[in-house]
PDB file of C-alpha atoms and ligand atoms in Angstrom:
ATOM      1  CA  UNK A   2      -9.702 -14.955 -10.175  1.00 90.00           C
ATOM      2  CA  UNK A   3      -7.967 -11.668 -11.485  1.00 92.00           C
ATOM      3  CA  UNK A   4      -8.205 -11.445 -14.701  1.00 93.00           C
ATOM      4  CA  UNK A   5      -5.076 -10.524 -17.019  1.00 94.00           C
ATOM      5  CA  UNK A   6      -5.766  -7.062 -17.700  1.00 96.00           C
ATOM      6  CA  UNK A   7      -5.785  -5.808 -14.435  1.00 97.00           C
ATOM      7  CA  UNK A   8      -2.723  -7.777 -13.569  1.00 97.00           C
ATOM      8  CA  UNK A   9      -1.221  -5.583 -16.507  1.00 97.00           C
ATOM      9  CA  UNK A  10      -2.546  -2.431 -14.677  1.00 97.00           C
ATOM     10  CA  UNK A  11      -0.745  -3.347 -11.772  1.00 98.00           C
ATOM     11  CA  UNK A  12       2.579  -3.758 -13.430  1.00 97.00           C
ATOM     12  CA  UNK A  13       2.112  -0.322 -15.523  1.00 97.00           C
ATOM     13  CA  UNK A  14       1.277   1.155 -11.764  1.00 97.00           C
ATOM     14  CA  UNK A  15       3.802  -1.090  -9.544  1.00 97.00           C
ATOM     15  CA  UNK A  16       6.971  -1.718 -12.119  1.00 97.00           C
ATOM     16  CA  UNK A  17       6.553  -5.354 -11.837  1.00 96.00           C
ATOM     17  CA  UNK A  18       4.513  -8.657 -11.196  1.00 96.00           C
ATOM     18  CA  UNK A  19       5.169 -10.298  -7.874  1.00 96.00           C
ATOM     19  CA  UNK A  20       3.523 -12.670  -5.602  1.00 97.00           C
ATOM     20  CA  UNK A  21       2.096  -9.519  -3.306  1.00 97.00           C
ATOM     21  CA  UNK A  22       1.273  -7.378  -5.923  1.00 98.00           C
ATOM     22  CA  UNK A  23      -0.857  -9.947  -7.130  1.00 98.00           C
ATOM     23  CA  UNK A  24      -2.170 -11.162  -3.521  1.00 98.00           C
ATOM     24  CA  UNK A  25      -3.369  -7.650  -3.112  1.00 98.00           C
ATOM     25  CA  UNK A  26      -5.332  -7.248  -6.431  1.00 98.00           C
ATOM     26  CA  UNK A  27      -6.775 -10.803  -5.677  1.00 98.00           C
ATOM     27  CA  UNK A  28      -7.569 -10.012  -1.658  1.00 98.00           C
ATOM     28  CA  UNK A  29      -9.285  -6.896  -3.065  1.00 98.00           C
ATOM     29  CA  UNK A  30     -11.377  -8.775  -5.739  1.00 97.00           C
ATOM     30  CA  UNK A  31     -12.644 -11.089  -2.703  1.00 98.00           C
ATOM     31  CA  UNK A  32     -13.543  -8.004  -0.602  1.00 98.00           C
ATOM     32  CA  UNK A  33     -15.118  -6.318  -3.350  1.00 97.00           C
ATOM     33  CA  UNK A  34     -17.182  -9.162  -4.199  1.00 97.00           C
ATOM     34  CA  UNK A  35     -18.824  -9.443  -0.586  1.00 96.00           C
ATOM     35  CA  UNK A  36     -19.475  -5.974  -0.426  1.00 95.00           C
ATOM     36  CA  UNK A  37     -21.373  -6.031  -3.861  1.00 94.00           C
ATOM     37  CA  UNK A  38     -18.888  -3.428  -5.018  1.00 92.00           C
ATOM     38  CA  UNK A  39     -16.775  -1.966  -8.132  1.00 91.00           C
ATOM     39  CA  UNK A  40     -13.529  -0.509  -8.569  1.00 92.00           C
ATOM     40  CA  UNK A  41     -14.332   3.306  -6.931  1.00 91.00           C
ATOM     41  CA  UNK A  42     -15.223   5.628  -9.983  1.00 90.00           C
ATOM     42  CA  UNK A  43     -15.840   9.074 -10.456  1.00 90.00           C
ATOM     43  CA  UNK A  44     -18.687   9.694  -8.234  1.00 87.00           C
ATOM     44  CA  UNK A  45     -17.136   7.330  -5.259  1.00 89.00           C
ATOM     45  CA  UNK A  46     -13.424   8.637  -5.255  1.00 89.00           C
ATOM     46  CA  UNK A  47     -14.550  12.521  -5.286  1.00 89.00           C
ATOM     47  CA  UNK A  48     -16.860  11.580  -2.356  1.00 86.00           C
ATOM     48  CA  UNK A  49     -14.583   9.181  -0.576  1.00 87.00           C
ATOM     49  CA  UNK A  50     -17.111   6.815  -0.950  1.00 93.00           C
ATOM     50  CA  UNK A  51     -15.544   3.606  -0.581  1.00 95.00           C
ATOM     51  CA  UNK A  52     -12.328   3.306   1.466  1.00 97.00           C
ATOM     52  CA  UNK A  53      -9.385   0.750   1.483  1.00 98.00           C
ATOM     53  CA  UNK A  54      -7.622   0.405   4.563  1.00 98.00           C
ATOM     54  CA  UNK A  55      -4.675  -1.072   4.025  1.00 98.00           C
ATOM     55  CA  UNK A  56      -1.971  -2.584   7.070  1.00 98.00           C
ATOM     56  CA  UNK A  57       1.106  -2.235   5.255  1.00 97.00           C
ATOM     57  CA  UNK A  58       2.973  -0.020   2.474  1.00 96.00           C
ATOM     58  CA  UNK A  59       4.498  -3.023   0.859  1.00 95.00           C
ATOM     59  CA  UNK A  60       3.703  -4.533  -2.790  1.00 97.00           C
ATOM     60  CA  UNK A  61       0.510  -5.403  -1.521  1.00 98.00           C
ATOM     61  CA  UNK A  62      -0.325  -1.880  -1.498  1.00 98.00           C
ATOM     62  CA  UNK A  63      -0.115  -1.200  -5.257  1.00 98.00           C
ATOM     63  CA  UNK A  64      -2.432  -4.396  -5.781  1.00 98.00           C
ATOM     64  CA  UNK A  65      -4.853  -2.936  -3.606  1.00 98.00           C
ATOM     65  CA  UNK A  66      -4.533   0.357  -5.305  1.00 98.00           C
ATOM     66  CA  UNK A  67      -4.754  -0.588  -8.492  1.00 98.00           C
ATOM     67  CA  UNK A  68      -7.873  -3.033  -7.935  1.00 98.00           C
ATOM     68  CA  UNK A  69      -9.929  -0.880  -5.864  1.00 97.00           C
ATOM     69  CA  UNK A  70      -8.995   2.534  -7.273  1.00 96.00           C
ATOM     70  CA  UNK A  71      -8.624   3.645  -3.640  1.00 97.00           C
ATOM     71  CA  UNK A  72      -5.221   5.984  -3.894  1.00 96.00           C
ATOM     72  CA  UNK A  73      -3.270   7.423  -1.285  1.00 95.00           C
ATOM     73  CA  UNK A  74      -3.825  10.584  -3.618  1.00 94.00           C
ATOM     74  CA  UNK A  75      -7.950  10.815  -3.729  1.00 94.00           C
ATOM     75  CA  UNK A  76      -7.405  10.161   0.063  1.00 94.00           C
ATOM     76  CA  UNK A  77      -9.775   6.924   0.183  1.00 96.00           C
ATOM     77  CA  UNK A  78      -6.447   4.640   0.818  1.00 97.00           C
ATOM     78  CA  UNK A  79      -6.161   4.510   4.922  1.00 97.00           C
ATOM     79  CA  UNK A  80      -3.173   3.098   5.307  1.00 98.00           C
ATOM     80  CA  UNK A  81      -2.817   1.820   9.376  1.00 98.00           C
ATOM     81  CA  UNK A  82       1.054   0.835   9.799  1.00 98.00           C
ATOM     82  CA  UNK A  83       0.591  -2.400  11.660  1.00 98.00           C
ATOM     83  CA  UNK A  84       2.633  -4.249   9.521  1.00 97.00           C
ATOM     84  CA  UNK A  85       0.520  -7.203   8.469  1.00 98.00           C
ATOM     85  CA  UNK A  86      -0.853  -7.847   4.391  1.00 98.00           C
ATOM     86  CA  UNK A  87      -4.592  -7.263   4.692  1.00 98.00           C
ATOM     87  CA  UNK A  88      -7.173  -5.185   3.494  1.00 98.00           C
ATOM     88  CA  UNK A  89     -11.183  -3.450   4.680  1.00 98.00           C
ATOM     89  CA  UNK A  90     -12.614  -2.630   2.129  1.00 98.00           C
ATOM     90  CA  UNK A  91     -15.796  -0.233   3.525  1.00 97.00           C
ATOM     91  CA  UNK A  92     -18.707   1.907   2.560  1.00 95.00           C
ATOM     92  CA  UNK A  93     -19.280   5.146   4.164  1.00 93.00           C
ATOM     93  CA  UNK A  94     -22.708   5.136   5.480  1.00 91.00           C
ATOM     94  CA  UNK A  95     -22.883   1.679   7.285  1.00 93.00           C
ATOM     95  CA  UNK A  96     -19.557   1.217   7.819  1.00 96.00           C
ATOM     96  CA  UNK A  97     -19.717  -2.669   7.819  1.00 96.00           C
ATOM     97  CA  UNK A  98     -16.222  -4.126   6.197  1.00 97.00           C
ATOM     98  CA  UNK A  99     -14.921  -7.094   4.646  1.00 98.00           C
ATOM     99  CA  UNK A 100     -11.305  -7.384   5.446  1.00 98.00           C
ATOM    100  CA  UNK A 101      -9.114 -10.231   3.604  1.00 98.00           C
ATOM    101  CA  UNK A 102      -6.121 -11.198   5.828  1.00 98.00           C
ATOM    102  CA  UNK A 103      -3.163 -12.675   3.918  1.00 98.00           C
ATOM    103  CA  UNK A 104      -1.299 -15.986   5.972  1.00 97.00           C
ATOM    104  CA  UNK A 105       2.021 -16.207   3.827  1.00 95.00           C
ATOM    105  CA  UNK A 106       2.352 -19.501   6.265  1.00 95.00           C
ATOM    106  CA  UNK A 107      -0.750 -20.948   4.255  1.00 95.00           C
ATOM    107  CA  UNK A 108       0.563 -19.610   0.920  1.00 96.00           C
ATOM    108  CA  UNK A 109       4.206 -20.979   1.147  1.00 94.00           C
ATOM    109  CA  UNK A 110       4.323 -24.501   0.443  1.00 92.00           C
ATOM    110  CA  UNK A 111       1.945 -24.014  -2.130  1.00 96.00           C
ATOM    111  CA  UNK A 112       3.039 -21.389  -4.088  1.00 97.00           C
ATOM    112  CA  UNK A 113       6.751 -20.794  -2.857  1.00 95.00           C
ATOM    113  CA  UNK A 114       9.903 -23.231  -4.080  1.00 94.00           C
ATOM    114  CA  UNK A 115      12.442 -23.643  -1.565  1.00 94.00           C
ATOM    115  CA  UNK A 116      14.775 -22.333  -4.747  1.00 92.00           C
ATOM    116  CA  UNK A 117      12.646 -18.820  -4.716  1.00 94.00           C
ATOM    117  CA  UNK A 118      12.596 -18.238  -1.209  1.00 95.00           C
ATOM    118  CA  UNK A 119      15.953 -18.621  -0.701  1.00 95.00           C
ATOM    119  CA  UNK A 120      17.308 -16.494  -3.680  1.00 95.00           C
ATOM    120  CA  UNK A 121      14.677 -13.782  -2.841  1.00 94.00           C
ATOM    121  CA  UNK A 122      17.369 -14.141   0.651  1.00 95.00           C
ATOM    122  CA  UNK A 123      20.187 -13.691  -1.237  1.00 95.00           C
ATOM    123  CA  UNK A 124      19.351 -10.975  -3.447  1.00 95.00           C
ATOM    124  CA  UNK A 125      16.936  -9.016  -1.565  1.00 92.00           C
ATOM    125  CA  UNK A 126      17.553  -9.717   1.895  1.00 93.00           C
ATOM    126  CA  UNK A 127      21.051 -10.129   2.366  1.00 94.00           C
ATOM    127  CA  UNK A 128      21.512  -7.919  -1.009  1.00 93.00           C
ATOM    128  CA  UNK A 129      23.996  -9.929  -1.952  1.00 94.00           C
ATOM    129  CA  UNK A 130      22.750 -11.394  -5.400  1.00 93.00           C
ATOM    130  CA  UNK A 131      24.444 -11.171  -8.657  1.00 95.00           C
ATOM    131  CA  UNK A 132      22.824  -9.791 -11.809  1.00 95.00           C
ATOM    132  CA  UNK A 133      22.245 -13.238 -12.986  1.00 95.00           C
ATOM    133  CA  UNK A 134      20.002 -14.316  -9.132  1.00 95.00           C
ATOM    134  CA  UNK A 135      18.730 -11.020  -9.878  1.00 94.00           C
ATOM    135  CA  UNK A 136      17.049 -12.123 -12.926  1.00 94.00           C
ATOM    136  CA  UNK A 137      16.641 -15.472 -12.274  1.00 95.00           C
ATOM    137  CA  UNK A 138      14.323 -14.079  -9.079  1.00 95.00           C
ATOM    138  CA  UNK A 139      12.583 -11.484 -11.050  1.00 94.00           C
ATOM    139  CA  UNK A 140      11.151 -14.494 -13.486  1.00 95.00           C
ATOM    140  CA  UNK A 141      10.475 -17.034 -10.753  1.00 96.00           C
ATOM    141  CA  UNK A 142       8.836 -14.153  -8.932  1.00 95.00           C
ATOM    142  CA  UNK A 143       6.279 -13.175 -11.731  1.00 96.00           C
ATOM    143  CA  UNK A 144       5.835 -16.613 -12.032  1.00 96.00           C
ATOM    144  CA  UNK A 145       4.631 -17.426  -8.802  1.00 97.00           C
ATOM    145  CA  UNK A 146       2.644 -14.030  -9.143  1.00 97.00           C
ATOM    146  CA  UNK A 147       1.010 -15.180 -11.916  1.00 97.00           C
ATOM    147  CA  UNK A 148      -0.115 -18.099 -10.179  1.00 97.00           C
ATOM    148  CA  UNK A 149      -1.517 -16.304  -7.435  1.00 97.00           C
ATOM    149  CA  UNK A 150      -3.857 -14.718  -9.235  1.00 97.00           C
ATOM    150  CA  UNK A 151      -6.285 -17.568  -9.014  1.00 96.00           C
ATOM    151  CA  UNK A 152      -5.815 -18.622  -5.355  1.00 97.00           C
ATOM    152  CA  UNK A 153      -8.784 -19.838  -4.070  1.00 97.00           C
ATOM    153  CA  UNK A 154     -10.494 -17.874  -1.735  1.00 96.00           C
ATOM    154  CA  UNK A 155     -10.390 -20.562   1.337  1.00 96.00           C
ATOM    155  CA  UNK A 156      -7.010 -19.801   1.121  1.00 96.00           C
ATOM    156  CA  UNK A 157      -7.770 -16.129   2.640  1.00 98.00           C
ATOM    157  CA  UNK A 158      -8.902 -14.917   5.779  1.00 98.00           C
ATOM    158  CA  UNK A 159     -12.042 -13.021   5.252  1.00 98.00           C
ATOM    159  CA  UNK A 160     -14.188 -11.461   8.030  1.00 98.00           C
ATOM    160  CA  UNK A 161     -16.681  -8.628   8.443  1.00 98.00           C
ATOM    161  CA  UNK A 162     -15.430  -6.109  10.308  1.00 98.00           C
ATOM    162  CA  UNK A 163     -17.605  -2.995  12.036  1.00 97.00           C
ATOM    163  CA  UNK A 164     -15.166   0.328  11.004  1.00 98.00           C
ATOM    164  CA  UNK A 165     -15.473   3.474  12.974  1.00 98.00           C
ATOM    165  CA  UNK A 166     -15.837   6.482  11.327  1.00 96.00           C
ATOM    166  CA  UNK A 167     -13.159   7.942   9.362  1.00 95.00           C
ATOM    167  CA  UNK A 168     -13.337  11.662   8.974  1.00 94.00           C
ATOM    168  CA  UNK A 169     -13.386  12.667   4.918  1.00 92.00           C
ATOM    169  CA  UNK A 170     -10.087  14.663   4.013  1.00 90.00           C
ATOM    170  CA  UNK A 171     -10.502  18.140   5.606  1.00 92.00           C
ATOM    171  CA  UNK A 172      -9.829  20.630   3.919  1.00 92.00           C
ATOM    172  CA  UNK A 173      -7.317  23.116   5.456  1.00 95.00           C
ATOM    173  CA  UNK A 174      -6.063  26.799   4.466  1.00 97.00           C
ATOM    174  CA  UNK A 175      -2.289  27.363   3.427  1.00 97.00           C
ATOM    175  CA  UNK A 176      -0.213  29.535   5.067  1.00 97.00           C
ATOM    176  CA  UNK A 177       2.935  31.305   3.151  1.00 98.00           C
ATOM    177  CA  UNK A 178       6.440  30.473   5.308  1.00 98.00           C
ATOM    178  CA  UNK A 179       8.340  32.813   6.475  1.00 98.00           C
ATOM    179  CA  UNK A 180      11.240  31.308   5.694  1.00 96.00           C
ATOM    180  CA  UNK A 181      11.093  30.022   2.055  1.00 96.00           C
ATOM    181  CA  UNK A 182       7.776  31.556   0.893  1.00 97.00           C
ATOM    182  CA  UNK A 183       6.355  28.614  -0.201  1.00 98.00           C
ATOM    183  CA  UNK A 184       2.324  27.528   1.018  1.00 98.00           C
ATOM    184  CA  UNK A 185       1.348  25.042   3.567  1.00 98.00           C
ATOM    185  CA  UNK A 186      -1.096  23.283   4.497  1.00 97.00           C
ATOM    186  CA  UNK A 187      -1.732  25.280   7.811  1.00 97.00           C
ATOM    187  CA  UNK A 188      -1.623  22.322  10.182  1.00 97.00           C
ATOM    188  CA  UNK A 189       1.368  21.844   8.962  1.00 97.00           C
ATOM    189  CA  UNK A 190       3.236  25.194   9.875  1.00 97.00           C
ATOM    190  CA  UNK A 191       4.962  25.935  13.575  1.00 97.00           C
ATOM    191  CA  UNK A 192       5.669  29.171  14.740  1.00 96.00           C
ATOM    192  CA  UNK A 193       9.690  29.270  15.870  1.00 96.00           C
ATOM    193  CA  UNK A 194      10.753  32.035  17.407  1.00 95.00           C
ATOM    194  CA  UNK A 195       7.328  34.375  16.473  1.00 96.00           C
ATOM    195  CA  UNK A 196       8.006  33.292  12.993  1.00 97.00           C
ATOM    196  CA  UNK A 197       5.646  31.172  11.295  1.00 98.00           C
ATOM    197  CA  UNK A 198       7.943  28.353   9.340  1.00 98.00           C
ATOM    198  CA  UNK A 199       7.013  25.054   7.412  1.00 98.00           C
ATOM    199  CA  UNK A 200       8.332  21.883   8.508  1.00 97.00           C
ATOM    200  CA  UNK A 201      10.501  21.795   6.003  1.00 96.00           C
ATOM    201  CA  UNK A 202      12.034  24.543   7.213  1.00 96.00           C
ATOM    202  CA  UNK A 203      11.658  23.634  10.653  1.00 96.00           C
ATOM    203  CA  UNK A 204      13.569  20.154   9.683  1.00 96.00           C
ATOM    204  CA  UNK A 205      11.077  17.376  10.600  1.00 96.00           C
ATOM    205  CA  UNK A 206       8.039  16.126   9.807  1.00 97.00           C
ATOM    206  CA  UNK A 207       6.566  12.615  10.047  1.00 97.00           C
ATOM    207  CA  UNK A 208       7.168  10.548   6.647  1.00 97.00           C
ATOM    208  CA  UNK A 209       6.184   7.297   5.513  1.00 96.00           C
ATOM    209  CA  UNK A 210       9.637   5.381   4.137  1.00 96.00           C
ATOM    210  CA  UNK A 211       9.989   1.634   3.649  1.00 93.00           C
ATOM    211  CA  UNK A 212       9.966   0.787   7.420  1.00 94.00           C
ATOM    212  CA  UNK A 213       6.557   2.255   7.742  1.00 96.00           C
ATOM    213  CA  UNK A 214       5.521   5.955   9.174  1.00 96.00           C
ATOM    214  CA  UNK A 215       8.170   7.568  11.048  1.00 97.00           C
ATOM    215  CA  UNK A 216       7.654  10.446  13.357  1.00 96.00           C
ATOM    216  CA  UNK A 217      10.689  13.040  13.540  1.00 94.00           C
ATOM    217  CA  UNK A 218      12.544  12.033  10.523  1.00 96.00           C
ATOM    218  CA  UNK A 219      14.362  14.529   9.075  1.00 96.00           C
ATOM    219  CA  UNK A 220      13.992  16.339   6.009  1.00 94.00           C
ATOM    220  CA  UNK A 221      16.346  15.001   3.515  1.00 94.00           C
ATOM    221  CA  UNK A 222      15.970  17.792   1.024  1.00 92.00           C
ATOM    222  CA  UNK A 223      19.026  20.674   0.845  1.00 87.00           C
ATOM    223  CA  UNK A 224      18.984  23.243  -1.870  1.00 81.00           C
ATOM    224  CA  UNK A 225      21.792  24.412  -3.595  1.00 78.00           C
ATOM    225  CA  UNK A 226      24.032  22.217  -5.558  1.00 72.00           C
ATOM    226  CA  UNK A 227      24.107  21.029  -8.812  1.00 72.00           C
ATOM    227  CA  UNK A 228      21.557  18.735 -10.088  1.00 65.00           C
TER     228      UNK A 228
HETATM  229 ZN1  LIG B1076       6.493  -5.934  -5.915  1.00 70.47          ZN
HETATM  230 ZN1  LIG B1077       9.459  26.932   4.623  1.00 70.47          ZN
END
């Protein structure tokens, strides 16, 4: 069961309590729990120590984030864009995971009114919503958050999973652009016509937006202009 003070850590980090949120702070309690593990501290998160891989970048995320102290920023968050709400939690060394698989099929008619699902179709799906199904959501939505915080277990897939191993975050040389003068991460600069440019100059790169990782997406960023 998550306990309320980490489900107030996850809406300091996330903006907000909902069901997946809260699904991924429990999943990552249950995974932690096999593996005879704490949140990551000092010594584990310089060292990599402990990764999450995460299958999605959805609210889920944040839950795992917040629960395992795995960040996308300390590098020990693998995120693998196959589009599903689960979580391996793993120990470098022997490399044997837990990973807790979320079935929203199992989770609906327990958890879910029909009245929730279909305003969270309205307002966030069809975007059509008015201020009031807006807030009317937002409660029902913490609400059935809140309650997921003590799903059993049963209610989880949780297997043991072998990992292969993941390389620790190299770390690369920067390389000043010839075309804005700003450092790069080397592997991360093209040479254009004998000049060595960043791919922000260049114009793409690969990004992760809502839909997932893109490859070739342009960069959205133009100076100039007023603030
Ligand atoms: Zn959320
Ligand atoms: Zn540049």
């Amino acid at each position: 069961m998550v306990d309320s003070s980490l489900v107030e850590r996850a809406r300091e980090l996330h903006g907000h309590i909902c069901p997946f949120v809260v699904l991924g702070l429990r999943a990552s309690e249950i995974a932690m729990k096999r593996l005879g593990i704490e949140k990551a501290g000092e010594a584990e998160t310089v060292g990599e120590e402990i990764l999450a891989i995460v299958e999605c970048n959805n609210c889920f995320a944040d839950g795992v984030q917040v629960a395992t102290g795995c960040t996308l920023g300390n590098n020990s968050l693998i995120y693998l864009d196959l589009g599903k709400n689960a979580v391996t939690l793993v120990k470098r060394g022997n490399w044997r995971g837990i990973r807790v698989y979320v079935d929203f099929d199992r989770l609906r008619s327990l958890y879910f009114s029909e009245d929730a699902l279909k305003l969270f179709e309205k307002v966030v799906v069809k975007r059509e919503g008015t201020r009031e199904d807006q807030e009317r959501l937002g409660k029902l939505w913490t609400e059935i958050g809140l309650s997921l915080a003590s799903a059993p277990e049963d209610l989880f897939k949780v297997e043991e999973v072998r990992v292969a191993e993941i390389e620790r975050a190299p770390i690369f040389e920067s390389v000043r652009c010839e075309g804005c003068g700003e450092l790069a991460m080397a592997t991360r600069v093209r040479e254009v016509d004998g000049k060595r440019l960043c791919l922000g100059c260049v114009g793409e790169c690969e990004a992760v937006v809502g839909r997932g990782i893109v490859s070739s997406f342009k960069v959205p960023l133009s100076r100039g202009g007023r603030p």
